[in-house]
Structures are given as structure tokens and as C-alpha cells.
Coordinates of C-alpha atoms and ligand atoms in Angstrom, one line a residue:
X802 CA 111.5 71.0 82.7
X803 CA 108.2 72.7 83.2
X804 CA 107.4 75.8 81.0
X805 CA 108.1 79.0 82.9
X806 CA 106.3 82.2 82.5
X807 CA 108.2 84.3 80.1
X808 CA 109.8 87.2 82.0
X809 CA 112.5 89.2 80.2
X810 CA 114.4 92.3 81.1
X811 CA 116.2 95.2 79.5
X812 CA 118.9 96.2 81.9
X813 CA 120.9 99.2 80.7
X814 CA 123.7 101.0 82.6
X815 CA 123.0 104.7 82.8
X816 CA 126.4 105.6 81.4
X817 CA 125.2 107.9 78.5
X818 CA 122.7 108.0 75.8
X819 CA 121.2 104.7 74.7
X820 CA 122.9 103.4 71.6
X821 CA 120.7 102.2 68.7
X822 CA 122.0 98.7 69.3
X823 CA 120.6 98.9 72.8
X824 CA 117.3 99.9 71.4
X825 CA 117.3 96.8 69.2
X826 CA 118.0 94.7 72.2
X827 CA 115.1 96.2 74.1
X828 CA 112.8 95.8 71.1
X829 CA 113.6 92.1 70.8
X830 CA 112.9 91.6 74.5
X831 CA 109.6 93.4 74.0
X832 CA 108.7 91.3 70.9
X833 CA 109.5 88.1 72.8
X834 CA 107.6 89.1 75.9
X835 CA 104.5 90.1 73.9
X836 CA 104.7 87.1 71.6
X837 CA 104.7 84.7 74.6
X838 CA 102.2 86.6 76.8
X839 CA 105.1 87.4 79.2
X840 CA 106.4 90.4 81.0
X841 CA 109.1 92.9 80.2
X842 CA 111.1 94.4 83.1
X843 CA 113.1 97.7 83.0
X844 CA 116.1 97.5 85.3
X845 CA 118.8 100.1 85.8
X846 CA 122.3 98.6 86.4
X847 CA 124.0 101.5 88.1
X848 CA 126.5 99.7 90.4
X849 CA 129.5 101.2 88.6
X850 CA 129.4 104.7 90.2
X851 CA 132.4 105.9 88.3
X852 CA 130.5 105.6 85.0
X853 CA 127.2 107.1 86.1
X854 CA 126.0 109.9 83.8
X855 CA 123.2 112.2 85.1
X856 CA 120.2 112.3 82.8
X857 CA 120.9 109.0 81.1
X858 CA 118.1 107.1 82.9
X859 CA 115.6 109.8 82.0
X860 CA 116.8 109.8 78.4
X861 CA 116.4 106.0 78.2
X862 CA 112.8 106.2 79.5
X863 CA 111.9 109.0 77.1
X864 CA 113.4 107.1 74.2
X865 CA 111.1 104.1 74.8
X866 CA 108.1 106.3 75.3
X867 CA 108.8 107.9 71.9
X868 CA 109.2 104.5 70.2
X869 CA 106.1 103.0 71.8
X870 CA 108.0 100.2 73.5
X871 CA 106.1 99.6 76.8
X872 CA 107.5 97.9 79.9
X873 CA 105.4 96.0 82.4
X874 CA 107.4 96.7 85.4
X875 CA 110.7 98.4 86.5
X876 CA 112.1 101.8 87.2
X877 CA 109.3 104.3 86.8
X878 CA 106.8 101.6 86.0
X879 CA 106.3 99.9 89.4
X880 CA 105.9 96.2 90.0
X881 CA 106.4 93.8 93.0
X882 CA 110.0 92.8 92.4
X883 CA 111.5 96.2 93.2
X884 CA 113.4 98.2 93.8
X885 CA 114.6 98.0 90.1
X886 CA 117.5 100.4 90.4
X887 CA 120.5 98.3 91.5
X888 CA 122.0 101.1 93.6
X889 CA 118.9 100.7 95.8
X890 CA 119.5 97.0 96.4
X891 CA 122.8 97.1 98.3
X892 CA 121.5 95.0 101.3
X893 CA 120.2 92.3 99.0
X894 CA 123.5 91.9 97.2
X895 CA 125.5 91.9 100.5
X896 CA 123.4 89.0 101.7
X897 CA 124.2 87.0 98.6
X898 CA 127.9 87.8 98.7
X899 CA 128.0 86.4 102.2
X900 CA 126.3 83.2 101.0
X901 CA 129.1 82.7 98.5
X902 CA 131.8 83.5 101.1
X903 CA 130.2 81.1 103.6
X904 CA 130.0 78.1 101.2
X905 CA 133.5 78.7 100.0
X906 CA 132.6 79.7 96.4
X907 CA 134.2 83.2 96.9
X908 CA 137.0 84.7 98.9
X909 CA 138.1 88.1 100.2
X910 CA 141.2 89.7 98.6
X911 CA 143.2 92.6 99.9
X912 CA 145.6 93.2 97.1
X913 CA 145.9 96.9 96.4
X914 CA 146.0 98.3 92.8
X915 CA 149.7 98.8 93.2
X916 CA 150.3 95.3 94.3
X917 CA 148.3 94.0 91.4
X918 CA 150.2 96.2 89.0
X919 CA 153.5 95.0 90.4
X920 CA 152.4 91.4 89.9
X921 CA 151.4 92.1 86.3
X922 CA 154.9 93.4 85.6
X923 CA 156.4 90.4 87.3
X924 CA 154.3 87.7 85.6
X925 CA 153.6 87.8 81.9
X926 CA 149.8 87.6 81.1
X927 CA 149.1 87.6 84.8
X928 CA 145.5 86.4 85.6
X929 CA 144.1 86.2 89.1
X930 CA 143.0 82.6 89.1
X931 CA 143.7 79.1 90.5
X932 CA 147.3 79.2 89.3
X933 CA 148.1 82.5 91.0
X934 CA 145.7 83.1 93.9
X935 CA 147.9 81.3 96.3
X936 CA 150.6 83.9 95.8
X937 CA 148.3 86.8 96.6
X938 CA 147.0 88.5 99.7
X939 CA 143.6 87.0 100.3
X940 CA 141.5 84.9 102.7
X941 CA 142.9 81.8 101.1
X942 CA 146.5 82.7 102.1
X943 CA 145.9 84.6 105.3
X944 CA 144.6 83.2 108.5
X945 CA 141.1 84.1 109.7
X946 CA 142.5 86.3 112.4
X947 CA 144.6 88.2 109.9
X948 CA 141.6 88.7 107.6
X949 CA 139.4 89.9 110.5
X950 CA 142.1 92.2 111.7
X951 CA 142.6 93.7 108.2
X952 CA 138.9 94.4 107.8
X953 CA 138.6 95.8 111.3
X954 CA 141.5 98.2 110.7
X955 CA 139.6 99.6 107.7
X956 CA 141.5 97.9 104.9
X957 CA 139.5 97.9 101.7
X958 CA 138.9 94.6 100.0
X959 CA 137.1 92.9 97.2
X960 CA 135.3 89.6 97.0
X961 CA 136.4 87.3 94.2
X962 CA 134.7 84.4 92.7
X963 CA 136.7 81.2 93.2
X964 CA 136.7 79.5 89.8
X965 CA 137.5 75.9 89.7
X966 CA 139.9 75.3 86.7
X967 CA 139.7 72.7 84.0
X968 CA 136.0 72.4 83.6
X969 CA 134.0 72.7 80.4
X970 CA 131.3 75.2 81.0
X971 CA 128.3 75.0 78.6
X972 CA 126.2 77.9 77.6
X973 CA 123.1 76.9 75.8
X974 CA 122.2 79.8 73.6
X975 CA 118.9 79.9 71.7
X976 CA 120.6 81.7 68.7
X977 CA 124.1 80.2 68.8
X978 CA 123.5 76.7 70.1
X979 CA 125.9 75.2 72.6
X980 CA 128.9 77.4 73.4
X981 CA 131.6 75.6 75.4
X982 CA 134.4 77.4 77.3
X983 CA 136.9 75.9 79.6
X984 CA 136.9 77.4 83.0
X985 CA 140.7 77.7 83.1
X986 CA 140.6 80.7 80.8
X987 CA 138.3 82.6 83.3
X988 CA 139.8 84.8 86.0
X989 CA 138.5 85.0 89.6
X990 CA 136.2 87.9 88.8
X991 CA 135.6 90.6 91.4
X992 CA 132.0 90.3 92.6
X993 CA 131.9 93.0 95.3
X994 CA 134.0 96.0 96.4
X995 CA 134.1 97.2 100.0
X996 CA 135.1 100.7 99.0
X997 CA 131.7 101.6 97.7
X998 CA 129.8 98.6 99.3
X999 CA 128.5 97.7 95.9
X1000 CA 128.6 94.5 93.9
X1001 CA 130.0 94.4 90.3
X1002 CA 127.8 93.9 87.2
X1003 CA 128.2 90.1 87.3
X1004 CA 126.9 89.5 90.8
X1005 CA 124.1 92.1 90.7
X1006 CA 123.0 90.9 87.3
X1007 CA 122.7 87.2 88.3
X1008 CA 121.1 87.9 91.7
X1009 CA 118.5 90.2 90.1
X1010 CA 117.7 87.9 87.2
X1011 CA 117.1 85.2 89.8
X1012 CA 115.0 87.3 92.2
X1013 CA 113.1 88.9 89.4
X1014 CA 112.3 85.5 88.0
X1015 CA 113.8 86.2 84.6
X1016 CA 113.2 83.3 82.2
X1017 CA 115.2 84.5 79.2
X1018 CA 118.3 86.8 79.0
X1019 CA 118.2 88.4 75.5
X1020 CA 121.1 90.8 75.1
X1021 CA 123.9 91.9 72.7
X1022 CA 126.7 89.6 71.6
X1023 CA 129.2 91.7 73.6
X1024 CA 127.9 89.9 76.7
X1025 CA 128.5 86.4 75.4
X1026 CA 132.0 86.2 77.0
X1027 CA 130.4 86.8 80.4
X1028 CA 127.9 84.0 80.0
X1029 CA 130.1 81.1 81.2
X1030 CA 130.9 83.0 84.3
X1031 CA 127.2 83.6 84.8
X1032 CA 126.4 79.9 84.4
X1033 CA 129.0 79.2 87.1
X1034 CA 127.4 81.8 89.4
X1035 CA 124.0 80.2 89.0
X1036 CA 125.7 76.9 90.0
X1037 CA 127.4 78.4 92.9
X1038 CA 124.1 79.7 94.3
X1039 CA 122.4 76.4 93.5
X1040 CA 120.0 78.1 91.1
X1041 CA 120.7 76.0 88.0
X1042 CA 117.1 74.7 87.8
X1043 CA 115.7 78.2 87.3
X1044 CA 118.7 79.6 85.3
X1045 CA 117.3 81.8 82.5
X1046 CA 117.9 80.7 78.9
X1047 CA 120.4 82.9 77.0
X1048 CA 120.1 84.5 73.6
X1049 CA 122.9 86.7 72.4
X1050 CA 121.9 88.9 69.5
X1051 CA 124.1 89.6 66.5
X1052 CA 126.3 92.7 66.4
X1053 CA 125.3 95.7 64.4
X1054 CA 128.0 96.3 61.9
X1055 CA 129.3 99.4 60.1
X1056 CA 127.5 100.3 56.8
X1057 CA 130.8 100.3 55.0
X1058 CA 133.9 98.3 55.9
X1059 CA 134.3 95.8 58.7
X1060 CA 133.6 96.1 62.4
X1061 CA 131.1 97.2 64.9
X1062 CA 128.8 100.2 64.2
X1063 CA 130.2 103.3 65.9
X1064 CA 129.1 106.8 66.4
X1065 CA 131.9 107.9 64.1
X1066 CA 130.2 106.0 61.2
X1067 CA 127.0 108.0 61.9
X1068 CA 128.9 111.3 62.0
X1069 CA 130.7 110.5 58.7
X1070 CA 127.7 109.3 56.7
X1071 CA 125.2 111.5 58.3
X1072 CA 122.9 109.3 60.3
X1073 CA 122.2 109.2 64.0
X1074 CA 123.2 106.3 66.3
X1075 CA 121.0 107.4 69.2
X1076 CA 117.2 107.4 69.4
X1077 CA 116.9 111.0 70.7
X1078 CA 119.2 114.0 70.5
X1079 CA 121.7 113.8 73.4
X1080 CA 123.3 116.8 75.1
X1081 CA 126.4 115.6 76.9
X1082 CA 126.3 117.1 80.4
X1083 CA 130.1 117.1 80.7
X1084 CA 131.3 118.3 77.3
X1085 CA 128.2 120.1 76.1
X1086 CA 128.5 118.1 72.8
X1087 CA 125.2 117.4 71.0
X1088 CA 124.7 114.1 69.2
X1089 CA 121.9 113.8 66.7
X1090 CA 118.9 111.6 67.3
X1091 CA 116.4 109.7 65.1
X1092 CA 113.5 111.7 66.6
X1093 CA 115.1 115.1 65.8
X1094 CA 116.3 114.0 62.4
X1095 CA 112.6 113.5 61.4
X1096 CA 112.1 109.8 61.8
X1097 CA 108.7 108.5 62.8
X1098 CA 108.9 105.9 65.5
X1099 CA 107.2 103.2 63.5
X1100 CA 109.9 103.4 60.9
X1101 CA 112.7 103.1 63.5
X1102 CA 111.0 100.1 65.1
X1103 CA 110.4 98.4 61.8
X1104 CA 113.9 99.0 60.5
X1105 CA 115.6 97.9 63.8
X1106 CA 113.5 94.7 64.0
X1107 CA 114.9 93.5 60.7
X1108 CA 118.5 94.0 61.8
X1109 CA 119.2 90.4 62.7
X1110 CA 115.9 88.8 62.1
X1111 CA 113.4 88.6 59.2
X1112 CA 109.9 87.1 58.8
X1113 CA 110.8 85.0 55.8
X1114 CA 111.0 85.9 52.1
X1115 CA 107.3 85.9 51.3
X1116 CA 106.5 88.4 53.9
X1117 CA 106.5 92.2 53.4
X1118 CA 109.2 94.1 55.2
X1119 CA 106.7 96.7 56.2
X1120 CA 105.4 95.6 59.6
X1121 CA 103.6 97.4 62.5
X1122 CA 104.6 96.6 66.0
X1123 CA 101.7 94.2 66.3
X1124 CA 102.7 92.4 63.1
X1125 CA 106.3 92.1 64.4
X1126 CA 105.0 90.6 67.6
X1127 CA 103.0 88.1 65.6
X1128 CA 105.9 86.9 63.4
X1129 CA 108.9 87.4 65.7
X1130 CA 110.9 84.2 66.4
X1131 CA 114.0 84.4 68.5
X1132 CA 115.3 81.1 67.3
X1133 CA 115.4 82.5 63.8
X1134 CA 117.7 85.3 64.6
X1135 CA 120.9 85.4 62.8
X1136 CA 124.3 84.6 64.4
X1137 CA 126.0 86.8 61.9
X1138 CA 126.3 90.5 62.4
X1139 CA 123.8 92.8 60.7
X1140 CA 125.1 95.6 58.5
X1141 CA 123.5 98.9 59.4
X1142 CA 121.9 100.0 56.2
X1143 CA 121.2 103.7 56.9
X1144 CA 119.8 104.3 53.4
X1145 CA 117.3 101.5 54.1
X1146 CA 116.4 103.3 57.3
X1147 CA 115.6 106.4 55.3
X1148 CA 113.6 104.3 52.9
X1149 CA 111.4 102.9 55.7
X1150 CA 110.9 106.5 56.9
X1151 CA 109.7 107.5 53.5
X1152 CA 107.2 104.6 53.4
X1153 CA 105.8 105.6 56.8
X1154 CA 105.8 109.3 56.2
X1155 CA 103.8 109.1 53.0
X1156 CA 101.2 107.0 54.9
X1157 CA 100.9 109.7 57.5
X1158 CA 98.7 112.7 56.9
X1159 CA 100.6 115.5 55.3
X1160 CA 100.0 117.7 58.3
X1161 CA 102.1 115.4 60.4
X1162 CA 105.2 116.7 58.6
X1163 CA 104.5 120.3 59.7
X1164 CA 106.3 120.6 63.0
X1165 CA 109.6 119.2 61.5
X1166 CA 109.1 121.2 58.3
X1167 CA 108.4 124.3 60.3
X1168 CA 111.8 124.0 62.1
X1169 CA 113.6 123.5 58.7
X1170 CA 111.9 126.7 57.4
X1171 CA 112.6 128.7 60.5
X1172 CA 116.3 127.8 60.3
X1173 CA 116.1 129.5 56.8
X1174 CA 114.4 132.5 58.3
X1175 CA 111.1 131.6 56.7
X1176 CA 107.7 131.7 58.4
X1177 CA 104.9 129.8 56.8
X1178 CA 101.4 128.8 57.9
X1179 CA 100.6 125.2 58.7
X1180 CA 98.3 125.2 55.6
X1181 CA 101.1 126.3 53.3
X1182 CA 103.5 123.7 54.7
X1183 CA 100.9 120.9 54.3
X1184 CA 100.4 122.0 50.7
X1185 CA 104.1 121.9 49.9
X1186 CA 104.4 118.5 51.5
X1187 CA 101.5 117.2 49.4
X1188 CA 103.1 118.5 46.2
X1189 CA 106.6 117.4 46.9
X1190 CA 106.7 114.3 49.2
X1191 CA 107.0 111.8 46.3
X1192 CA 109.9 113.5 44.6
X1193 CA 113.5 112.2 44.8
X1194 CA 116.6 113.9 45.9
X1195 CA 120.3 113.3 45.2
X1196 CA 122.7 112.2 47.9
X1197 CA 126.3 111.1 48.0
X1198 CA 126.9 107.6 49.3
X1199 CA 129.8 106.4 51.4
X1200 CA 131.9 105.8 48.3
X1201 CA 131.4 109.3 47.0
X1202 CA 128.9 108.3 44.3
X1203 CA 125.9 110.5 43.5
X1204 CA 122.7 108.6 44.0
X1205 CA 119.0 109.3 44.2
X1206 CA 116.6 108.4 47.0
X1207 CA 113.0 109.3 48.1
X1208 CA 112.3 112.2 50.2
X1209 CA 112.6 110.8 53.7
X1210 CA 112.7 113.7 56.1
X1211 CA 111.3 117.2 56.3
X1212 CA 114.8 118.5 55.8
X1213 CA 115.0 116.8 52.4
X1214 CA 112.3 119.1 51.3
X1215 CA 114.2 122.4 51.6
X1216 CA 116.5 122.1 48.6
X1217 CA 113.5 121.1 46.5
X1218 CA 111.1 123.7 47.6
X1219 CA 112.8 127.0 48.3
X1220 CA 110.9 128.7 45.4
X1221 CA 107.6 128.2 47.2
X1222 CA 108.8 130.7 49.7
X1223 CA 111.4 132.8 48.0
X1224 CA 111.0 134.3 44.5
X1225 CA 113.9 133.8 42.0
X1226 CA 116.1 136.8 42.4
X1227 CA 118.2 136.1 39.2
X1228 CA 118.3 133.6 36.4
X1229 CA 121.3 131.6 35.2
X1230 CA 121.4 132.1 31.4
X1231 CA 123.9 129.2 31.1
X1232 CA 121.4 126.9 32.7
X1233 CA 120.4 124.2 30.1
X1234 CA 116.7 124.4 30.8
X1235 CA 116.6 128.2 30.5
X1236 CA 118.7 128.2 27.3
X1237 CA 116.4 125.7 25.8
X1238 CA 113.1 127.2 26.8
X1239 CA 113.6 131.0 26.8
X1240 CA 113.9 132.2 23.2
X1241 CA 114.7 135.7 22.0
X1242 CA 112.4 137.4 19.5
X1243 CA 113.2 137.1 15.8
X1244 CA 111.7 138.0 12.5
X1245 CA 109.1 135.1 12.5
X1246 CA 108.5 134.6 16.2
X1247 CA 107.5 137.0 19.0
X1248 CA 109.9 135.4 21.4
X1249 CA 109.3 134.0 24.9
X1250 CA 109.1 137.3 26.7
X1251 CA 106.3 138.6 24.4
X1252 CA 104.4 135.3 24.8
X1253 CA 104.8 135.4 28.6
X1254 CA 103.5 138.9 28.6
X1255 CA 100.4 137.8 26.8
X1256 CA 100.1 134.8 29.1
X1257 CA 100.4 137.0 32.1
X1258 CA 97.7 139.4 30.8
X1259 CA 95.4 136.5 30.3
X1260 CA 96.1 135.0 33.8
X1261 CA 95.3 138.4 35.2
X1262 CA 91.7 138.0 34.0
X1263 CA 91.3 134.7 35.8
X1264 CA 88.6 134.8 38.5
X1265 CA 88.9 131.4 40.1
X1266 CA 92.5 131.2 41.3
X1267 CA 92.6 127.6 42.3
X1268 CA 94.5 124.8 40.6
X1269 CA 91.3 123.4 39.1
X1270 CA 89.8 126.8 38.3
X1271 CA 92.9 127.9 36.5
X1272 CA 93.1 124.6 34.6
X1273 CA 89.5 124.9 33.4
X1274 CA 89.9 128.5 32.4
X1275 CA 93.5 128.6 30.9
X1276 CA 93.9 125.2 29.2
X1277 CA 91.3 125.9 26.5
X1278 CA 92.8 129.4 25.9
X1279 CA 96.3 128.0 25.5
X1280 CA 95.0 125.4 23.1
X1281 CA 93.2 128.0 21.0
X1282 CA 96.2 130.3 20.9
X1283 CA 98.4 127.3 20.1
X1284 CA 100.9 128.3 22.8
X1285 CA 103.2 126.0 24.8
X1286 CA 104.0 128.3 27.8
X1287 CA 104.7 125.7 30.4
X1288 CA 108.5 125.6 30.5
X1289 CA 108.9 129.3 30.3
X1290 CA 106.2 129.8 32.9
X1291 CA 108.2 127.4 35.1
X1292 CA 111.3 129.5 34.6
X1293 CA 109.3 132.6 35.8
X1294 CA 107.9 131.0 38.9
X1295 CA 110.7 128.6 39.9
X1296 CA 113.8 129.9 38.2
X1297 CA 114.8 126.4 37.2
X1298 CA 113.4 123.3 35.5
X1299 CA 111.9 121.7 38.6
X1300 CA 108.9 121.8 40.8
X1301 CA 105.3 120.6 40.9
X1302 CA 102.4 121.0 38.5
X1303 CA 102.3 124.7 37.4
X1304 CA 98.6 125.3 38.2
X1305 CA 99.2 124.0 41.7
X1306 CA 102.2 126.2 42.1
X1307 CA 100.4 129.3 40.9
X1308 CA 97.5 128.5 43.2
X1309 CA 99.9 128.2 46.1
X1310 CA 101.6 131.5 45.3
X1311 CA 98.4 133.5 44.7
X1312 CA 97.6 135.7 41.8
X1313 CA 99.6 138.7 42.8
X1314 CA 102.8 136.8 43.5
X1315 CA 102.5 134.8 40.3
X1316 CA 102.1 137.8 38.1
X1317 CA 104.8 139.7 39.9
X1318 CA 107.3 136.8 39.4
X1319 CA 106.3 136.7 35.7
X1320 CA 106.9 140.4 35.1
X1321 CA 110.2 140.2 36.9
X1322 CA 111.4 137.3 34.8
X1323 CA 110.3 139.0 31.6
X1324 CA 112.2 142.1 32.5
X1325 CA 115.3 140.2 33.5
X1326 CA 115.5 137.7 30.7
X1327 CA 114.0 139.9 28.0
Ligands
LIG2035 N1 124.0 96.4 82.2 C1 124.3 95.7 81.0 C2 124.2 96.6 79.9 O1 124.5 97.7 80.1 C3 123.3 94.5 80.9 C4 123.8 93.3 80.2 C5 122.8 92.2 80.3 O2 121.7 92.3 79.7 O3 123.1 91.3 81.1 O4 123.9 96.3 78.7

């Protein structure tokens, strides 16, 4: 067989927001296309009008724009194999349905839903196939005149694929190897419905892959059961020579327990399963998105690329899109499902965020602060990020255990940085750090309050109120006075035993605020 130009497609149905598994499918198609100098097509499969959701197509396009995954042709991208929206290709499909009818590979069936239901009740495990089609109302059992008369009188019908039983159908899958299915287990799938004059997924998908010269079909494992039927359709059309090669990607699995990753896992454990926030037009429900959660697109791409594939043990997990293209190998994808490790996703985000300039955090951090009723300047926020981004926070894992992880989102900052924006209003005397570091006066010692007072008076004389200026001025004085004011000073400014370097914090707060917090703590704690 001669090498074909690589042409792959991502072909979502606009039935709602794009699931993160769909994003991974598109990403693998993208990597494969780039790797082999091929083209990536964006096709909208909207022939099931009952499941159409307004806004879904736009949502999908925006998601890829955000992620930096670029298509070469398709809906909204142009190209000369269009139109790329299946609902705009009715005439094309009709032509191919007629081809199958003419060469006896398909037939017309008039059975109403009621008739089919009745049959299902009558025959256990009823399947519309070679063993039952002779008992049904279709063009195989009716005369040509009867069929024509029924159509003419406006009876709705479907066109079914006539599957020959007892044949081993082979699907040659790049990831799974040869998958063999006996055609007897397949039913005579509906390919076309007169009611809406539209083909079903199977027919439209095959016709389009053929006409759009698709060389490889890379899609989720859930489509593997359809593949034998698709192979038979290629045969029926006489297109076997140009049939695309298949690659069915591994499932994304729940982080905990068994089974497919679902939106409920995300809700329970606090991670999004959609790239962007989604506002359901029917219910008004809002589902969280990676973008709004504070992920950077590079982190999402890097994390997703490694769910089902890896570049080998000696290679770093941190990879840009270009590096992913360079190393990607479809034949090295795993057959086994990939556990969705959401803590790892956060880890990737941390790695990328700390590489970004601190000012990149500002828009997300601004939202977090505003939600708390706080307004800060971009400069202030950038400073806080610089001081706090390498700290760790506690979280509770799926099993209820307390664990620590890096700061991975702007929202992680809030619990660690309130004191930058809000002065301590009271002090918890039972707090271990405070008990240990704030001492009352006794016969020998002046006590912490007295020391802090002296310290505040000395700070009041400082002229260069920057972190470096304060350090140069105050460190020698502290040494000379043989003081150890740091922990008590921290209590004054933070209210707790946490936070950044004290000079940096004082510089951030400014002289007035620093002294004011000190005087307040002295008065409160005594
Ligand atoms: N329209 C299908 C989907 O929603 C496409 C499956 C395929 O790639 O063949 O995923």
C-alpha cells in the first residue's frame, strides 16, 4: 500500500460541553497530524437533531483556541472539503444511501416504533438482523409496488444496513492490534431516517471520512464497538483500499475506584471535567472549567498528553506542545485505561505557573480577592504571588486524609495570604505559636509587649522602608540589643505563625500599617 498523506479529524457532536476525554482525543489527533506533516480537520457531527445543544459548537471552538490546539480545516477554519457541518451535507448523504440501496447492501424498513416494541416483547433479545428481517415490514418482504405506494402515501421509513451473518470482521487497530468480531452479533443498523431526511452517525461518519480523505481515525475507546460496522460499510461502498487506519484510545478512568471518569467524580473531589466553564442553556446549571479554575493551557495540554501515552522513562514529564509533537508515538499508546490523577494535574499547573511571570497570576488572583471584598493593585498582587507561590497548602484527598501540595491556583493563595490585606482583629491565646512566643513581663524580663514597643519605636525611625533598607538598618540594631523579635513581630503583623520574610511583609504593608498592627497587638496581648 502506498503511504497516504496523513489527514485526521476531530468530529464531536454538539450535544453539550466538550468532556476532557474529548479534549485528549483532539490533542492526540493534533499531535499525530503535526508529527507526520499532516492535516487536522474539525468536523461537526450534528445529524442527531434531538441531542443538539445550542452554544456547544462555539464552546468547543473556544476551548481549542484557549488550549492552543489549531485545526487546518473545518467548521470556522475553511478548507476545500466542506461543508464541514454534517447538517449541511444532506444531499451528499442521500446520494450514498441510494448507492447502497441500489446495490442491495441496504434496504428500506417501515416498522413503526410500536411495531418494533411489540416485536421486542414477543421475541426475547430481539435484534433486527438476518434472522428476523424476513418477519418485518421492509423492502425485502414487501413488493416493489407496495414499497413505492407506502413511500408515496407519506409513510416514514428508515434505511437499514443489510449485514451478512457469519463473517469474521477484522479491525486492524494501531493500539490494540487485530480485533475480530463475528458479523452475526451485529444488527442491521439504521443508516438513514426519512423523518428528518438525515443519515445516522454511522453513515455520515464513513461517507465524510472517505470524502475528506481521512487517513487515520483516532478516537475514544467507546467507539470501538462501532468499528466492525464501519469496516463493513467501507466494503459495501467499495472503499476498502482507502479505508482509514483505526486507533482507539484508552478510557479515562476515575481517580478512585473503578470505572469511567464522570462529572460526578469531579464534583466530589473538586476538579473540573470540562476545559471551560459551561452554562447549561436548559437548566442554567454551571459546570466548572479548567480555564476558570486557574489552569494555564500548557499545563492542561501536558497533563492530558500523558494520560495514555508517555515518552519513555528517561524523558522529563514536562513537555511543551512542540516537544510533545516531537516525541508522540501513537503505536506506543496504552490499551489500558488511564487513571485521572487530578492531584498530578494540579502539580503540572504549579510547575507552569511558577515559570510564568508573577504578573500572569493577577487576573485570577484579582477575582479571588474581589470575591472576598478586597481590592488590591496589580503591583500588590504581583508582590504577594512572588512571596507566596512556593508555599504548600493542605488538602483532603479522596480518602479523607490530610495531605500537602504546592500552590497550584490563585485560589490556593487566599487561605495563606489574608493577612496581607486584612489586619488581625483578634489573637487566639490558645494558639501554640502565640503561647510559645508571647511572654508576660516578670521580675527579670521586660516581657514581649515591652520589647515590641521598643522595637516599634526603633522601626518608626527607619527612613528606607524597603525590605533591603529595613534589613540593613534593623539587623545590626537587633544584634546589638541582643533581641530576638521575629516571632513576636510575626504575631503582630500576621496574627499566626505563618507568612513570608518579615522585612518583605513590613515593606508590603508600609510603615504606618506595620506600626499600627504592632501597637494593636501590644495593647491586645499585653
Ligand atoms: N461524533 C462522534 C463523537 O461525538 C465521533 C466519533 C468518531 O470519531 O468517529 O465523538
